[in-house]
C-alpha cells in the first residue's frame, strides 16, 4: 500500500520524464517536482527509496539519478547486448580476446551504447558502470576493464552435462537446489560478479559462458579453482582442492543469500544437494540435517565420504573465507548466557546519538559483534541512506544486534 502523496509523486515524476523525452531524471529535477507537491528533502529521499524497494522506479542516491521506469535500464542493457553481437570491433589480439570473453573497457561500452536514447543525456558511461556494479551485473577485473557475464552465450542443457563430466575435480560437485526447481533468472551471473568483487578472478585459460565459469583464488597457495555450472534447474560447484570444500561451501551459501537479498528475489535460500550415484535417474538428492540421503540407491562408503567432505565443519583460523574465521562460534552455552535486551525506540535513538562518532566504522563494529559479511552487506538495502548513510547503517546495525543478542564480541575496534 503506497501512501497517496508518494503515489502522486511517482505520477508527477513520470510526467516530468515524459516532458523531457527521457526516463532518467537527475536528483535536482526530482527536487523541483517534489517542491510543487510540498515535499521536504528528507521525505523525498524516503519516498524514492520506498518506491525503489517495490521496483516502481530505480533510485541511485550516490549518483543522484532516478529511473522513472525500470524498463529504461533494461533498454540500455538490451542495446549493449544487441550491439555486442552485431557491431564490428577492432583492436589488438588481447583486446579482441577480452571482448569475446565479455571483458569490456569504458570505451567499448560507449561504442555499444551510441544508439541508445537513454544514454548520453544525463547518464554517463562511468555512472552506468557504477549502476551495473551495484546491481551485480558487472565486475571490475582490471583497471578500466569490466566483466559482464550475461553478455556471453550459454550452453544448452546437454552441453552443460558434458562440461560437468569434463571438469577435473577430486570430489563430487555440490548442487544448489531451489524450491521452484529452477535457478532464478540472473542469479547465477550475479553470484559470479559478487565473487569477483572479492578474492576471486576469472581463469582466462578456461572456456567461459554465461552459465559455465571457472574462477581462481587470488591468494590461496596451492592453486585453488572452482567451476560453476548452471543447468537452469539448479547450479553446481566443482572445487579443485578437497581440503577447502567446507570453506567453499560456506562462502557460496553466504554469497547466494546476499545476492537473493540484494536482488530482492522472491525465493528461499537453496538447499544443498548431490547428484544421485545411480546412473539411471541422474537427479540431485537433497541433503538434510547434514545427512547423505537418496531414495533410489545406497551410496558406497567411498561416495558417502567424498560428499561428507563438503559438510564437515570449518575449523581453525586458516579459512579462505575471512568472515568465517572471524565469526565467533555460536555455542548453545554462550548464547543462552546472554539475556535479550529490550529497549524502546527512544532509548535506541539515544544510544545511537551518544555513540554516533563510531558510525564510519559500522562494518568493523558489526564484525566484532558477530555479524556475518552477508548480513552486513544487506544492511544498506534496509535503510533509506539519506544525508548521513553511515549513521543510518550504524543505527540499523545496533537495532538488529539488540534484538538478536549474539555471543559476546571478541574484539572492539578503536
GROMACS .gro file of C-alpha atoms in nm:
model
  414
    1UNK     CA    1   0.000   0.000   0.000
    2UNK     CA    2   0.163   0.321  -0.121
    3UNK     CA    3   0.090   0.646   0.066
    4UNK     CA    4  -0.125   0.872  -0.150
    5UNK     CA    5   0.131   1.157  -0.151
    6UNK     CA    6   0.404   0.921  -0.265
    7UNK     CA    7   0.181   0.779  -0.538
    8UNK     CA    8   0.122   1.138  -0.655
    9UNK     CA    9   0.500   1.192  -0.654
   10UNK     CA   10   0.552   0.886  -0.873
   11UNK     CA   11   0.298   1.013  -1.128
   12UNK     CA   12   0.450   1.363  -1.124
   13UNK     CA   13   0.799   1.223  -1.187
   14UNK     CA   14   0.670   1.017  -1.479
   15UNK     CA   15   0.506   1.330  -1.623
   16UNK     CA   16   0.831   1.526  -1.583
   17UNK     CA   17   1.028   1.247  -1.755
   18UNK     CA   18   0.781   1.246  -2.046
   19UNK     CA   19   0.815   1.624  -2.083
   20UNK     CA   20   1.192   1.595  -2.134
   21UNK     CA   21   1.159   1.283  -2.355
   22UNK     CA   22   1.369   1.056  -2.136
   23UNK     CA   23   1.314   0.814  -1.849
   24UNK     CA   24   1.610   0.921  -1.639
   25UNK     CA   25   1.589   1.225  -1.410
   26UNK     CA   26   1.856   1.396  -1.205
   27UNK     CA   27   1.800   1.444  -0.834
   28UNK     CA   28   1.772   1.822  -0.891
   29UNK     CA   29   1.485   1.764  -1.134
   30UNK     CA   30   1.316   1.543  -0.873
   31UNK     CA   31   1.359   1.816  -0.610
   32UNK     CA   32   1.179   2.066  -0.831
   33UNK     CA   33   0.889   1.825  -0.885
   34UNK     CA   34   0.877   1.747  -0.513
   35UNK     CA   35   0.872   2.118  -0.420
   36UNK     CA   36   0.549   2.162  -0.614
   37UNK     CA   37   0.395   1.884  -0.402
   38UNK     CA   38   0.535   2.042  -0.082
   39UNK     CA   39   0.779   1.759  -0.009
   40UNK     CA   40   1.072   1.821   0.224
   41UNK     CA   41   1.410   1.685   0.114
   42UNK     CA   42   1.406   1.415   0.381
   43UNK     CA   43   1.060   1.293   0.280
   44UNK     CA   44   1.157   1.292  -0.088
   45UNK     CA   45   1.455   1.069  -0.015
   46UNK     CA   46   1.244   0.829   0.192
   47UNK     CA   47   0.969   0.822  -0.073
   48UNK     CA   48   1.216   0.750  -0.355
   49UNK     CA   49   1.378   0.471  -0.150
   50UNK     CA   50   1.034   0.324  -0.075
   51UNK     CA   51   0.929   0.328  -0.441
   52UNK     CA   52   1.268   0.182  -0.534
   53UNK     CA   53   1.202  -0.106  -0.293
   54UNK     CA   54   0.892  -0.200  -0.493
   55UNK     CA   55   1.075  -0.153  -0.827
   56UNK     CA   56   0.826   0.119  -0.928
   57UNK     CA   57   1.131   0.330  -1.007
   58UNK     CA   58   1.507   0.295  -0.962
   59UNK     CA   59   1.682   0.536  -0.728
   60UNK     CA   60   2.062   0.559  -0.703
   61UNK     CA   61   2.142   0.806  -0.421
   62UNK     CA   62   2.519   0.805  -0.473
   63UNK     CA   63   2.474   0.905  -0.838
   64UNK     CA   64   2.169   1.127  -0.775
   65UNK     CA   65   1.980   0.960  -1.060
   66UNK     CA   66   1.623   0.830  -1.078
   67UNK     CA   67   1.492   0.596  -1.349
   68UNK     CA   68   1.119   0.666  -1.358
   69UNK     CA   69   1.068   0.342  -1.548
   70UNK     CA   70   1.293   0.041  -1.470
   71UNK     CA   71   1.237  -0.067  -1.831
   72UNK     CA   72   1.472   0.216  -1.931
   73UNK     CA   73   1.766   0.039  -1.769
   74UNK     CA   74   1.666  -0.285  -1.942
   75UNK     CA   75   1.665  -0.092  -2.271
   76UNK     CA   76   2.020   0.024  -2.200
   77UNK     CA   77   2.137  -0.331  -2.139
   78UNK     CA   78   1.945  -0.456  -2.444
   79UNK     CA   79   2.132  -0.205  -2.660
   80UNK     CA   80   2.461  -0.333  -2.523
   81UNK     CA   81   2.357  -0.695  -2.582
   82UNK     CA   82   2.239  -0.640  -2.942
   83UNK     CA   83   2.541  -0.435  -3.045
   84UNK     CA   84   2.778  -0.675  -2.870
   85UNK     CA   85   2.691  -0.942  -3.127
   86UNK     CA   86   2.637  -0.723  -3.433
   87UNK     CA   87   2.898  -0.448  -3.413
   88UNK     CA   88   3.227  -0.479  -3.598
   89UNK     CA   89   3.508  -0.436  -3.346
   90UNK     CA   90   3.879  -0.388  -3.398
   91UNK     CA   91   4.184  -0.380  -3.175
   92UNK     CA   92   4.484  -0.581  -3.064
   93UNK     CA   93   4.467  -0.958  -3.016
   94UNK     CA   94   4.448  -0.915  -2.638
   95UNK     CA   95   4.164  -0.663  -2.672
   96UNK     CA   96   3.975  -0.893  -2.907
   97UNK     CA   97   4.021  -1.189  -2.669
   98UNK     CA   98   3.887  -0.980  -2.382
   99UNK     CA   99   3.593  -0.863  -2.592
  100UNK     CA  100   3.498  -1.220  -2.683
  101UNK     CA  101   3.500  -1.304  -2.313
  102UNK     CA  102   3.273  -1.006  -2.231
  103UNK     CA  103   3.552  -0.807  -2.066
  104UNK     CA  104   3.488  -0.453  -2.186
  105UNK     CA  105   3.657  -0.118  -2.139
  106UNK     CA  106   3.460   0.202  -2.083
  107UNK     CA  107   3.541   0.300  -2.443
  108UNK     CA  108   3.393  -0.028  -2.572
  109UNK     CA  109   3.078   0.031  -2.367
  110UNK     CA  110   3.040   0.380  -2.514
  111UNK     CA  111   3.060   0.232  -2.864
  112UNK     CA  112   2.794  -0.025  -2.780
  113UNK     CA  113   2.564   0.248  -2.642
  114UNK     CA  114   2.594   0.502  -2.922
  115UNK     CA  115   2.240   0.430  -3.049
  116UNK     CA  116   2.072   0.413  -2.707
  117UNK     CA  117   1.835   0.710  -2.644
  118UNK     CA  118   1.859   0.679  -2.264
  119UNK     CA  119   2.237   0.711  -2.274
  120UNK     CA  120   2.424   1.040  -2.302
  121UNK     CA  121   2.160   1.290  -2.193
  122UNK     CA  122   2.220   1.266  -1.818
  123UNK     CA  123   2.373   0.918  -1.788
  124UNK     CA  124   2.750   0.895  -1.843
  125UNK     CA  125   2.943   0.577  -1.908
  126UNK     CA  126   3.111   0.598  -1.566
  127UNK     CA  127   2.771   0.627  -1.395
  128UNK     CA  128   2.634   0.336  -1.595
  129UNK     CA  129   2.927   0.119  -1.487
  130UNK     CA  130   2.863   0.208  -1.122
  131UNK     CA  131   2.496   0.115  -1.165
  132UNK     CA  132   2.590  -0.217  -1.323
  133UNK     CA  133   2.830  -0.287  -1.036
  134UNK     CA  134   2.571  -0.203  -0.769
  135UNK     CA  135   2.314  -0.429  -0.941
  136UNK     CA  136   2.573  -0.712  -0.967
  137UNK     CA  137   2.566  -0.701  -1.347
  138UNK     CA  138   2.933  -0.612  -1.398
  139UNK     CA  139   3.255  -0.673  -1.202
  140UNK     CA  140   3.577  -0.476  -1.230
  141UNK     CA  141   3.854  -0.722  -1.319
  142UNK     CA  142   4.133  -0.480  -1.416
  143UNK     CA  143   4.179  -0.106  -1.443
  144UNK     CA  144   3.907   0.017  -1.682
  145UNK     CA  145   3.804  -0.340  -1.768
  146UNK     CA  146   3.468  -0.483  -1.663
  147UNK     CA  147   3.336  -0.838  -1.691
  148UNK     CA  148   2.965  -0.871  -1.782
  149UNK     CA  149   2.886  -1.247  -1.778
  150UNK     CA  150   2.527  -1.202  -1.902
  151UNK     CA  151   2.665  -1.095  -2.242
  152UNK     CA  152   2.822  -1.435  -2.303
  153UNK     CA  153   2.648  -1.716  -2.494
  154UNK     CA  154   2.514  -2.003  -2.285
  155UNK     CA  155   2.548  -2.377  -2.326
  156UNK     CA  156   2.231  -2.583  -2.359
  157UNK     CA  157   2.150  -2.849  -2.103
  158UNK     CA  158   2.314  -3.138  -2.290
  159UNK     CA  159   2.636  -2.939  -2.331
  160UNK     CA  160   2.643  -2.839  -1.964
  161UNK     CA  161   2.623  -3.206  -1.865
  162UNK     CA  162   2.917  -3.279  -2.093
  163UNK     CA  163   3.109  -2.987  -1.948
  164UNK     CA  164   3.038  -3.113  -1.595
  165UNK     CA  165   3.182  -3.454  -1.685
  166UNK     CA  166   3.496  -3.292  -1.828
  167UNK     CA  167   3.577  -3.089  -1.514
  168UNK     CA  168   3.873  -3.234  -1.327
  169UNK     CA  169   3.766  -3.241  -0.963
  170UNK     CA  170   3.881  -3.469  -0.680
  171UNK     CA  171   3.530  -3.487  -0.535
  172UNK     CA  172   3.165  -3.482  -0.635
  173UNK     CA  173   3.007  -3.143  -0.716
  174UNK     CA  174   2.794  -2.957  -0.465
  175UNK     CA  175   2.449  -2.877  -0.607
  176UNK     CA  176   2.237  -2.577  -0.507
  177UNK     CA  177   1.876  -2.681  -0.548
  178UNK     CA  178   1.594  -2.422  -0.549
  179UNK     CA  179   1.239  -2.492  -0.434
  180UNK     CA  180   1.094  -2.390  -0.774
  181UNK     CA  181   1.320  -2.646  -0.946
  182UNK     CA  182   1.490  -2.371  -1.147
  183UNK     CA  183   1.764  -2.116  -1.089
  184UNK     CA  184   1.617  -1.762  -1.054
  185UNK     CA  185   1.685  -1.560  -1.367
  186UNK     CA  186   2.013  -1.370  -1.340
  187UNK     CA  187   2.115  -1.519  -1.006
  188UNK     CA  188   2.399  -1.729  -1.146
  189UNK     CA  189   2.569  -1.432  -1.317
  190UNK     CA  190   2.515  -1.215  -1.008
  191UNK     CA  191   2.685  -1.477  -0.787
  192UNK     CA  192   2.986  -1.480  -1.022
  193UNK     CA  193   3.003  -1.098  -1.017
  194UNK     CA  194   2.980  -1.093  -0.636
  195UNK     CA  195   3.268  -1.342  -0.604
  196UNK     CA  196   3.481  -1.140  -0.848
  197UNK     CA  197   3.441  -0.836  -0.624
  198UNK     CA  198   3.629  -1.031  -0.355
  199UNK     CA  199   3.929  -1.265  -0.366
  200UNK     CA  200   3.846  -1.446  -0.689
  201UNK     CA  201   3.947  -1.386  -1.051
  202UNK     CA  202   3.850  -1.532  -1.387
  203UNK     CA  203   4.051  -1.826  -1.516
  204UNK     CA  204   4.122  -1.687  -1.863
  205UNK     CA  205   4.256  -2.023  -1.987
  206UNK     CA  206   3.922  -2.197  -1.933
  207UNK     CA  207   3.614  -2.173  -2.153
  208UNK     CA  208   3.371  -1.905  -2.035
  209UNK     CA  209   2.996  -1.898  -2.091
  210UNK     CA  210   2.710  -1.718  -1.919
  211UNK     CA  211   2.630  -2.044  -1.739
  212UNK     CA  212   2.977  -2.202  -1.710
  213UNK     CA  213   3.259  -2.007  -1.542
  214UNK     CA  214   3.586  -2.108  -1.376
  215UNK     CA  215   3.737  -1.882  -1.108
  216UNK     CA  216   4.072  -1.894  -0.932
  217UNK     CA  217   4.152  -1.773  -0.582
  218UNK     CA  218   4.398  -1.482  -0.593
  219UNK     CA  219   4.578  -1.556  -0.267
  220UNK     CA  220   4.547  -1.927  -0.199
  221UNK     CA  221   4.851  -2.149  -0.244
  222UNK     CA  222   4.847  -2.420  -0.369
  223UNK     CA  223   4.626  -2.317  -0.658
  224UNK     CA  224   4.253  -2.323  -0.585
  225UNK     CA  225   3.991  -2.311  -0.861
  226UNK     CA  226   3.614  -2.351  -0.865
  227UNK     CA  227   3.395  -2.415  -1.167
  228UNK     CA  228   3.029  -2.308  -1.168
  229UNK     CA  229   2.780  -2.475  -1.399
  230UNK     CA  230   2.419  -2.355  -1.425
  231UNK     CA  231   2.191  -2.622  -1.573
  232UNK     CA  232   1.890  -2.383  -1.534
  233UNK     CA  233   1.720  -2.632  -1.298
  234UNK     CA  234   1.998  -2.581  -1.040
  235UNK     CA  235   2.364  -2.490  -1.038
  236UNK     CA  236   2.662  -2.687  -0.920
  237UNK     CA  237   3.007  -2.609  -0.783
  238UNK     CA  238   3.320  -2.810  -0.863
  239UNK     CA  239   3.631  -2.749  -0.650
  240UNK     CA  240   3.992  -2.835  -0.733
  241UNK     CA  241   4.105  -2.879  -0.370
  242UNK     CA  242   3.910  -3.119  -0.149
  243UNK     CA  243   4.074  -2.980   0.167
  244UNK     CA  244   3.892  -2.650   0.110
  245UNK     CA  245   3.543  -2.786   0.044
  246UNK     CA  246   3.373  -2.680   0.372
  247UNK     CA  247   3.505  -2.324   0.337
  248UNK     CA  248   3.395  -2.300  -0.025
  249UNK     CA  249   3.050  -2.427   0.071
  250UNK     CA  250   3.019  -2.164   0.347
  251UNK     CA  251   3.132  -1.884   0.116
  252UNK     CA  252   2.892  -1.996  -0.157
  253UNK     CA  253   2.600  -2.013   0.086
  254UNK     CA  254   2.671  -1.660   0.208
  255UNK     CA  255   2.718  -1.515  -0.140
  256UNK     CA  256   2.396  -1.673  -0.270
  257UNK     CA  257   2.197  -1.541   0.027
  258UNK     CA  258   2.347  -1.193  -0.021
  259UNK     CA  259   2.254  -1.193  -0.391
  260UNK     CA  260   1.898  -1.307  -0.313
  261UNK     CA  261   1.865  -1.019  -0.066
  262UNK     CA  262   2.026  -0.753  -0.288
  263UNK     CA  263   1.832  -0.854  -0.599
  264UNK     CA  264   1.507  -0.896  -0.398
  265UNK     CA  265   1.440  -1.241  -0.544
  266UNK     CA  266   1.115  -1.391  -0.424
  267UNK     CA  267   1.265  -1.725  -0.330
  268UNK     CA  268   1.411  -1.905  -0.034
  269UNK     CA  269   1.777  -1.990   0.006
  270UNK     CA  270   1.863  -2.305  -0.193
  271UNK     CA  271   1.922  -2.643  -0.034
  272UNK     CA  272   2.246  -2.834  -0.065
  273UNK     CA  273   2.225  -3.147  -0.273
  274UNK     CA  274   2.438  -3.405  -0.453
  275UNK     CA  275   2.383  -3.598  -0.771
  276UNK     CA  276   2.243  -3.942  -0.717
  277UNK     CA  277   2.508  -4.203  -0.791
  278UNK     CA  278   2.250  -4.416  -0.973
  279UNK     CA  279   2.334  -4.386  -1.342
  280UNK     CA  280   1.970  -4.430  -1.442
  281UNK     CA  281   1.797  -4.148  -1.253
  282UNK     CA  282   2.065  -3.874  -1.257
  283UNK     CA  283   1.882  -3.650  -1.014
  284UNK     CA  284   2.000  -3.436  -0.725
  285UNK     CA  285   1.910  -3.575  -0.385
  286UNK     CA  286   1.864  -3.317  -0.111
  287UNK     CA  287   2.094  -3.323   0.190
  288UNK     CA  288   1.901  -3.254   0.509
  289UNK     CA  289   2.050  -3.201   0.854
  290UNK     CA  290   2.394  -3.297   0.730
  291UNK     CA  291   2.285  -3.648   0.629
  292UNK     CA  292   2.351  -3.803   0.291
  293UNK     CA  293   2.022  -3.934   0.157
  294UNK     CA  294   1.899  -4.090  -0.165
  295UNK     CA  295   1.569  -4.261  -0.238
  296UNK     CA  296   1.683  -4.499  -0.507
  297UNK     CA  297   2.033  -4.617  -0.421
  298UNK     CA  298   2.263  -4.681  -0.126
  299UNK     CA  299   2.587  -4.487  -0.153
  300UNK     CA  300   2.909  -4.677  -0.130
  301UNK     CA  301   3.132  -4.581   0.167
  302UNK     CA  302   3.368  -4.405  -0.074
  303UNK     CA  303   3.087  -4.194  -0.225
  304UNK     CA  304   2.949  -4.102   0.114
  305UNK     CA  305   3.292  -3.995   0.242
  306UNK     CA  306   3.359  -3.779  -0.064
  307UNK     CA  307   3.028  -3.599  -0.020
  308UNK     CA  308   3.064  -3.554   0.354
  309UNK     CA  309   3.380  -3.354   0.292
  310UNK     CA  310   3.151  -3.071   0.177
  311UNK     CA  311   2.957  -3.095   0.502
  312UNK     CA  312   3.240  -3.107   0.758
  313UNK     CA  313   3.268  -2.807   0.988
  314UNK     CA  314   3.531  -2.541   0.925
  315UNK     CA  315   3.793  -2.531   1.198
  316UNK     CA  316   4.080  -2.301   1.285
  317UNK     CA  317   4.156  -1.952   1.157
  318UNK     CA  318   4.310  -2.053   0.826
  319UNK     CA  319   3.986  -2.044   0.631
  320UNK     CA  320   3.974  -1.883   0.289
  321UNK     CA  321   3.654  -1.705   0.381
  322UNK     CA  322   3.779  -1.444   0.624
  323UNK     CA  323   3.435  -1.382   0.770
  324UNK     CA  324   3.410  -1.750   0.866
  325UNK     CA  325   3.735  -1.722   1.056
  326UNK     CA  326   3.631  -1.401   1.231
  327UNK     CA  327   3.280  -1.507   1.327
  328UNK     CA  328   3.257  -1.613   1.693
  329UNK     CA  329   3.130  -1.964   1.748
  330UNK     CA  330   2.758  -1.990   1.833
  331UNK     CA  331   2.768  -2.245   2.111
  332UNK     CA  332   2.439  -2.308   2.290
  333UNK     CA  333   2.602  -2.243   2.624
  334UNK     CA  334   2.735  -1.898   2.527
  335UNK     CA  335   2.415  -1.784   2.358
  336UNK     CA  336   2.199  -1.892   2.650
  337UNK     CA  337   2.410  -1.692   2.895
  338UNK     CA  338   2.329  -1.357   2.731
  339UNK     CA  339   1.983  -1.218   2.807
  340UNK     CA  340   1.785  -1.037   2.536
  341UNK     CA  341   1.789  -0.659   2.570
  342UNK     CA  342   1.457  -0.479   2.534
  343UNK     CA  343   1.483  -0.108   2.451
  344UNK     CA  344   1.213   0.117   2.314
  345UNK     CA  345   1.270   0.335   2.007
  346UNK     CA  346   1.365   0.646   2.210
  347UNK     CA  347   1.627   0.452   2.407
  348UNK     CA  348   1.780   0.319   2.087
  349UNK     CA  349   1.792   0.665   1.927
  350UNK     CA  350   1.965   0.798   2.237
  351UNK     CA  351   2.219   0.513   2.225
  352UNK     CA  352   2.295   0.590   1.860
  353UNK     CA  353   2.335   0.963   1.928
  354UNK     CA  354   2.579   0.902   2.212
  355UNK     CA  355   2.798   0.672   2.004
  356UNK     CA  356   2.748   0.805   1.650
  357UNK     CA  357   3.115   0.910   1.624
  358UNK     CA  358   3.181   0.539   1.571
  359UNK     CA  359   2.936   0.524   1.278
  360UNK     CA  360   3.203   0.538   0.999
  361UNK     CA  361   3.340   0.209   1.140
  362UNK     CA  362   2.999   0.040   1.145
  363UNK     CA  363   3.119  -0.262   0.945
  364UNK     CA  364   3.416  -0.323   1.176
  365UNK     CA  365   3.186  -0.295   1.476
  366UNK     CA  366   2.939  -0.535   1.310
  367UNK     CA  367   3.210  -0.796   1.259
  368UNK     CA  368   3.317  -0.753   1.620
  369UNK     CA  369   2.958  -0.806   1.736
  370UNK     CA  370   2.939  -1.133   1.544
  371UNK     CA  371   2.760  -1.037   1.220
  372UNK     CA  372   2.840  -1.234   0.907
  373UNK     CA  373   2.961  -1.048   0.598
  374UNK     CA  374   2.640  -1.125   0.408
  375UNK     CA  375   2.436  -0.979   0.694
  376UNK     CA  376   2.643  -0.660   0.683
  377UNK     CA  377   2.603  -0.640   0.304
  378UNK     CA  378   2.225  -0.644   0.344
  379UNK     CA  379   2.205  -0.356   0.594
  380UNK     CA  380   2.230  -0.072   0.335
  381UNK     CA  381   1.935  -0.225   0.149
  382UNK     CA  382   1.719  -0.200   0.464
  383UNK     CA  383   1.782   0.173   0.515
  384UNK     CA  384   1.695   0.488   0.325
  385UNK     CA  385   2.060   0.604   0.301
  386UNK     CA  386   1.993   0.979   0.331
  387UNK     CA  387   2.245   1.256   0.401
  388UNK     CA  388   2.429   1.056   0.672
  389UNK     CA  389   2.425   0.694   0.550
  390UNK     CA  390   2.689   0.573   0.798
  391UNK     CA  391   2.480   0.688   1.093
  392UNK     CA  392   2.174   0.515   0.949
  393UNK     CA  393   2.365   0.193   0.882
  394UNK     CA  394   2.505   0.208   1.234
  395UNK     CA  395   2.157   0.260   1.380
  396UNK     CA  396   2.021  -0.039   1.186
  397UNK     CA  397   2.320  -0.248   1.296
  398UNK     CA  398   2.263  -0.173   1.665
  399UNK     CA  399   1.889  -0.231   1.636
  400UNK     CA  400   1.945  -0.575   1.485
  401UNK     CA  401   2.211  -0.660   1.743
  402UNK     CA  402   1.993  -0.559   2.039
  403UNK     CA  403   1.708  -0.776   1.905
  404UNK     CA  404   1.941  -1.062   1.820
  405UNK     CA  405   2.161  -1.081   2.135
  406UNK     CA  406   2.452  -1.271   1.974
  407UNK     CA  407   2.756  -1.416   2.153
  408UNK     CA  408   2.995  -1.179   2.328
  409UNK     CA  409   3.219  -0.979   2.090
  410UNK     CA  410   3.577  -1.098   2.067
  411UNK     CA  411   3.725  -0.757   1.995
  412UNK     CA  412   3.613  -0.398   1.956
  413UNK     CA  413   3.785  -0.159   1.711
  414UNK     CA  414   3.915   0.167   1.846
   0.00000   0.00000   0.00000
